[in-house]
CSV table of C-alpha atoms in Angstrom, one decimal:
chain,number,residue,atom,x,y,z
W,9,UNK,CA,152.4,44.7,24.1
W,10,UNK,CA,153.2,42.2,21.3
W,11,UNK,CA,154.4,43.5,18.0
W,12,UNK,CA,156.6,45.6,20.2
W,13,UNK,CA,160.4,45.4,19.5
W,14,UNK,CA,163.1,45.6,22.3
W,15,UNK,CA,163.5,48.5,23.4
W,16,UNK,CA,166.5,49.8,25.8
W,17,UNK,CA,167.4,49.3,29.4
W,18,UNK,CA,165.3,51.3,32.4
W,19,UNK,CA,168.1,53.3,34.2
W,20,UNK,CA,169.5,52.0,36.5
W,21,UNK,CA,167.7,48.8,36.5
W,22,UNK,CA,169.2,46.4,33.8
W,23,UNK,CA,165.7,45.5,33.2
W,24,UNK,CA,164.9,45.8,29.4
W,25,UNK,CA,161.7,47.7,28.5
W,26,UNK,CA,159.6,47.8,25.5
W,27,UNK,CA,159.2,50.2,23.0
W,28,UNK,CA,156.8,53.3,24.1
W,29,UNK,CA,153.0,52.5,23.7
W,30,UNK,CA,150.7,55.1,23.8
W,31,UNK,CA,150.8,56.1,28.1
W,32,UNK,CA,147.9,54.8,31.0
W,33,UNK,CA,145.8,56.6,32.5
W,34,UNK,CA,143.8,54.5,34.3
W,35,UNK,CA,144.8,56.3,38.0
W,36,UNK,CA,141.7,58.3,38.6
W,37,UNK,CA,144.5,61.2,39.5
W,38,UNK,CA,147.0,62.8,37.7
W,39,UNK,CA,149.3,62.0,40.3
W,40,UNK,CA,148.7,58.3,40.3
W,41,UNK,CA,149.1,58.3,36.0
W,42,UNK,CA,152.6,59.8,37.3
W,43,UNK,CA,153.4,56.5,39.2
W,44,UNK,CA,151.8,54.6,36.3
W,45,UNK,CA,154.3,56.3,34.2
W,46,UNK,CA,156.5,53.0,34.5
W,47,UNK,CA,154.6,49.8,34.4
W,48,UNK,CA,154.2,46.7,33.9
W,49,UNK,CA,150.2,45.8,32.4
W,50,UNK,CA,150.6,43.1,30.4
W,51,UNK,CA,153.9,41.1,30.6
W,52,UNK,CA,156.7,44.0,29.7
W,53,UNK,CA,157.9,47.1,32.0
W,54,UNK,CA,157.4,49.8,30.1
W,55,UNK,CA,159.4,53.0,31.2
W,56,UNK,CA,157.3,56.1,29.3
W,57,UNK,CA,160.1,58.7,30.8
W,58,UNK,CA,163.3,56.8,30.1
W,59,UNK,CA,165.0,59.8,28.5
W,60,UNK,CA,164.1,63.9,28.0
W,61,UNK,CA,162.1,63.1,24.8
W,62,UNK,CA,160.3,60.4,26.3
W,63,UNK,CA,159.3,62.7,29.5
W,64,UNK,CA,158.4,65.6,26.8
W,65,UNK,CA,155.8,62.9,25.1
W,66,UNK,CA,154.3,61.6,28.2
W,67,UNK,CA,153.7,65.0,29.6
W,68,UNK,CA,152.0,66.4,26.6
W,69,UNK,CA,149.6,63.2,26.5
W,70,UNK,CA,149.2,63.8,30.6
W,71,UNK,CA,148.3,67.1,29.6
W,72,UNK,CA,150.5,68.8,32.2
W,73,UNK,CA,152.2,70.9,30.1
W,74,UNK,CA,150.7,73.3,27.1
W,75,UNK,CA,152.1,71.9,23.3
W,76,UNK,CA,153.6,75.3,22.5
W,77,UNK,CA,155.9,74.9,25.7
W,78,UNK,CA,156.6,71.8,24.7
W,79,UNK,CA,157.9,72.6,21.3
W,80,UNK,CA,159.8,75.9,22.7
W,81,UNK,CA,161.9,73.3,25.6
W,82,UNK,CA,162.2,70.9,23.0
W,83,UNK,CA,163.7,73.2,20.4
W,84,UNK,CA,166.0,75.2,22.5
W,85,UNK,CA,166.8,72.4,25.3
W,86,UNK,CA,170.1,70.1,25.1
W,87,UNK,CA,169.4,66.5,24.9
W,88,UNK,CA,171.7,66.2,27.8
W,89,UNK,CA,169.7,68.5,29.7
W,90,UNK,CA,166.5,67.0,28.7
W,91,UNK,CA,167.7,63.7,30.1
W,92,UNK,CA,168.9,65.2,33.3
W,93,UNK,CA,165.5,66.5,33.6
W,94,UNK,CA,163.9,63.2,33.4
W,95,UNK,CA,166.0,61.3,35.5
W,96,UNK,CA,165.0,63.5,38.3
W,97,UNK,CA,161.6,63.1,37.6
W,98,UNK,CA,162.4,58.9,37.5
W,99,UNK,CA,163.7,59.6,41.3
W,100,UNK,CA,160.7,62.2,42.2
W,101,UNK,CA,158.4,59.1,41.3
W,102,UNK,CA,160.1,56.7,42.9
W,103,UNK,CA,160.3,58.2,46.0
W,104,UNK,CA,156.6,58.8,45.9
W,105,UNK,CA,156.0,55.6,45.3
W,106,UNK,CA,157.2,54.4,48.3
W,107,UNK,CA,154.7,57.3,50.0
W,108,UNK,CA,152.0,55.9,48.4
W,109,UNK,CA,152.6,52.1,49.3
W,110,UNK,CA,153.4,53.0,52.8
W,111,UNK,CA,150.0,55.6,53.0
W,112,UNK,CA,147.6,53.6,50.6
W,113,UNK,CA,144.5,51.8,52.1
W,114,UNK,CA,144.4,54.0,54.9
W,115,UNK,CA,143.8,58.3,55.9
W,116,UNK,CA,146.8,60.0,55.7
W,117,UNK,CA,147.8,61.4,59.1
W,118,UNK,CA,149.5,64.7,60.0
W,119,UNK,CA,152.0,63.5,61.0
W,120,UNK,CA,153.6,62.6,57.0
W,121,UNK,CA,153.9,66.0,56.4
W,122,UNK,CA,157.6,65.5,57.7
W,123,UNK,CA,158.0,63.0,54.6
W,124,UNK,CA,156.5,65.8,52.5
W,125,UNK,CA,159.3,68.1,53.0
W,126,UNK,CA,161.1,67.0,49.6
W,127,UNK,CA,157.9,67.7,47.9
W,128,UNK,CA,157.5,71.1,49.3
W,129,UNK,CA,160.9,71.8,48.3
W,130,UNK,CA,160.0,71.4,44.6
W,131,UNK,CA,156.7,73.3,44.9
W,132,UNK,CA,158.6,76.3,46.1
W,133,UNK,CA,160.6,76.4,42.8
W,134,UNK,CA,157.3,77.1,40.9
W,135,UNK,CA,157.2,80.5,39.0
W,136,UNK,CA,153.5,81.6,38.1
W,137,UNK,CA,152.5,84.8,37.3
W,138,UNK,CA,149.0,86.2,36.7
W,139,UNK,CA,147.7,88.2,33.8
W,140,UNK,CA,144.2,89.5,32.2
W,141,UNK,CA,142.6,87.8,29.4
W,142,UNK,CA,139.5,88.2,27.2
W,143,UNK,CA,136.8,86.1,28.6
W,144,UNK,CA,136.4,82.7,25.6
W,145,UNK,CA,132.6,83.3,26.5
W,146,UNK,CA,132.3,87.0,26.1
W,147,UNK,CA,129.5,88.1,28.4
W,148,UNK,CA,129.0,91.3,30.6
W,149,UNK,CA,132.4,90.8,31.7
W,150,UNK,CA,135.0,90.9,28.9
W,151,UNK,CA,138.0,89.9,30.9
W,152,UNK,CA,139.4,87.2,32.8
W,153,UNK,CA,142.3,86.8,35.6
W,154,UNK,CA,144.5,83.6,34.5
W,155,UNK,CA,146.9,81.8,36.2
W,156,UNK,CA,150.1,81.0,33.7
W,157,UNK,CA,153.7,79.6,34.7
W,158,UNK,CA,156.3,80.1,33.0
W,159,UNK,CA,159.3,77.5,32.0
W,160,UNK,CA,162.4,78.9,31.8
W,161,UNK,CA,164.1,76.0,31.9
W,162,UNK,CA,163.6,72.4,31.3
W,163,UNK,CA,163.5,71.7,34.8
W,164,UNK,CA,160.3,73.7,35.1
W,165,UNK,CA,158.9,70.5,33.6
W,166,UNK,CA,159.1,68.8,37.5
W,167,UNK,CA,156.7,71.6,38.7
W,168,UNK,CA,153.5,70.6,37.2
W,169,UNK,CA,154.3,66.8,38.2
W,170,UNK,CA,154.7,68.4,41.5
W,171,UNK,CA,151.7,70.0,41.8
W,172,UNK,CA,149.5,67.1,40.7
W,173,UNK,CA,151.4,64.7,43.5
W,174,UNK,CA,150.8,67.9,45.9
W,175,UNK,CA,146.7,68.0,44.8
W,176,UNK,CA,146.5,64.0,45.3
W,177,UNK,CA,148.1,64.2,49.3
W,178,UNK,CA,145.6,67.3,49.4
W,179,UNK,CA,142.5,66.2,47.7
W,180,UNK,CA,142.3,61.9,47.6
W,181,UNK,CA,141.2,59.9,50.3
W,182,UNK,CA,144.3,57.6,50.9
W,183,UNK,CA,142.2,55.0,52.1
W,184,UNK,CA,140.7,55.1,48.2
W,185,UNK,CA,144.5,54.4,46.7
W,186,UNK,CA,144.7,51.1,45.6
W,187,UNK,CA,147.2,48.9,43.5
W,188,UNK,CA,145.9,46.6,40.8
W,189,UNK,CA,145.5,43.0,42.4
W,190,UNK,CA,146.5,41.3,38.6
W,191,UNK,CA,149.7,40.1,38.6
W,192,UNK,CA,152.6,41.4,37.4
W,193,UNK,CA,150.6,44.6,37.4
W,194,UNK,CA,152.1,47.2,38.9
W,195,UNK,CA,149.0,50.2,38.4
W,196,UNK,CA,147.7,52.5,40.7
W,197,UNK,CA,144.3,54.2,40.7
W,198,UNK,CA,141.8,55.3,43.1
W,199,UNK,CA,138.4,53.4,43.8
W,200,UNK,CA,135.8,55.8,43.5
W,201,UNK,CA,133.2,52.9,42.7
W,202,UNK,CA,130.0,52.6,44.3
W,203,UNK,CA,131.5,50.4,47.6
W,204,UNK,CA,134.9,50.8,46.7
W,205,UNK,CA,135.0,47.2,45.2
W,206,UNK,CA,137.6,48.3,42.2
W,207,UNK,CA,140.1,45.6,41.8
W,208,UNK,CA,141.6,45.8,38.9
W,209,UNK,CA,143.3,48.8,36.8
W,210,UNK,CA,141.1,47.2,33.9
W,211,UNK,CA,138.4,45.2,33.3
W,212,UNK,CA,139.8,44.8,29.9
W,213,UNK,CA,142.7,44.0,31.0
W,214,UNK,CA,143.9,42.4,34.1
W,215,UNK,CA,140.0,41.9,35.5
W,216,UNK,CA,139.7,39.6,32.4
W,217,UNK,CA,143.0,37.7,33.0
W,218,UNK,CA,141.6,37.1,36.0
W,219,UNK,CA,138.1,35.9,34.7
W,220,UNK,CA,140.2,33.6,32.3
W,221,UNK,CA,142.2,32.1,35.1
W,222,UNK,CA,139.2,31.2,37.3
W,223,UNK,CA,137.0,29.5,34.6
W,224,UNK,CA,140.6,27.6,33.7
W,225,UNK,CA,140.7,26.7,37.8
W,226,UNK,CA,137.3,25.7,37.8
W,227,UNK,CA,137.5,23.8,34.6
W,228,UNK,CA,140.4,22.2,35.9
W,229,UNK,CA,138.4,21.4,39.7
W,230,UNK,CA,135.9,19.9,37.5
W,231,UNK,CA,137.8,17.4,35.6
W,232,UNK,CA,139.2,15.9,39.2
């Protein structure tokens, strides 16, 4: 992150963050780039969603939310409101956070659905509606059935975020979920390597930190 200047406080933390780099998506899952929405890859926490505008940019690169709704909550939102919105998405993280670390490594049981209640409650705030479409292929059928919600507020915004942590509890192997072994990286992805034997959010990244650090161990073994 150098070149970066400093950037504000994460809420609530008195940590000081960088300046917003482009977002991670190293997760595998939607709802793991969530988690990976604060972070810490190099040396610096980065907060993506420290205010409304920065939860507005990281949802349009996560591609949970179309551009034109974007603009239209952006336009017509209060920046109060907007910031509102994103602290609650700051809490809906961290709480699912601490799911994830206490479920990773392992297959969830039934049993957590009783921890999934706060997660239900969001889910049931969701307004969808159907509606028929021309097909973008033609063919013999000229029309399609689509599935659009609708955001009448800004604190629609939660629902897709929702339903991506919803589709990882539902779809991922917990056993899969891993956190980044480089240090201080905070990632989380799922393995779906050939034996499971990811390690690292990035071989680019921390993987190669780590290759530098051995050959400097060894280098150092080999000089005793």
């Amino acid at each position: 992150m150098s070149g970066q200047t400093p950037g504000r406080l994460a809420p609530g933390t008195g940590v000081e963050l960088s300046r917003r780099p482009p977002a991670i998506f190293v997760g595998n899952s939607p709802g793991l780039d969530f988690l990976n929405s604060i972070a810490t890859p190099i040396d610096t926490p980065v907060e993506w969603i420290d205010d409304g505008e920065g939860l507005l940019n990281w949802l349009q690169q996560a591609r949970f939310v179309p551009a034109d709704a974007i603009e239209s909550i952006r336009a017509h939102a209060l920046p109060d409101e907007l910031d509102k919105v994103a602290g609650q998405a700051r809490s809906l993280r961290e709480w699912f956070r601490n799911f994830v670390r206490q479920h990773m490594g392992r297959r969830l049981e039934a049993e957590a659905i009783a921890q999934l209640e706060p997660l239900n409650r969001l889910l049931a705030r969701d307004e969808t509606f159907s509606r028929i479409v021309p097909q973008p292929d033609g063919g013999n059928r000229p029309f399609q059935l689509q599935t659009v919600r609708g955001w009448p507020t800004p604190e629609a915004l939660l629902l897709p975020i929702g339903e991506a942590l919803a589709q990882l509890v539902c779809t991922e192997d917990f056993s899969n979920v891993k956190a980044c072994e480089g240090h201080p990286c905070t990632l989380f992805f799922a393995d779906h390597t050939r034996g499971r034997a990811r390690r690292w959010c990035s071989m680019a990244i921390c993987g190669n930190r780590a290759k530098q650090a051995a050959h400097r161990h060894r280098a150092k073994t080999d000089r005793l």
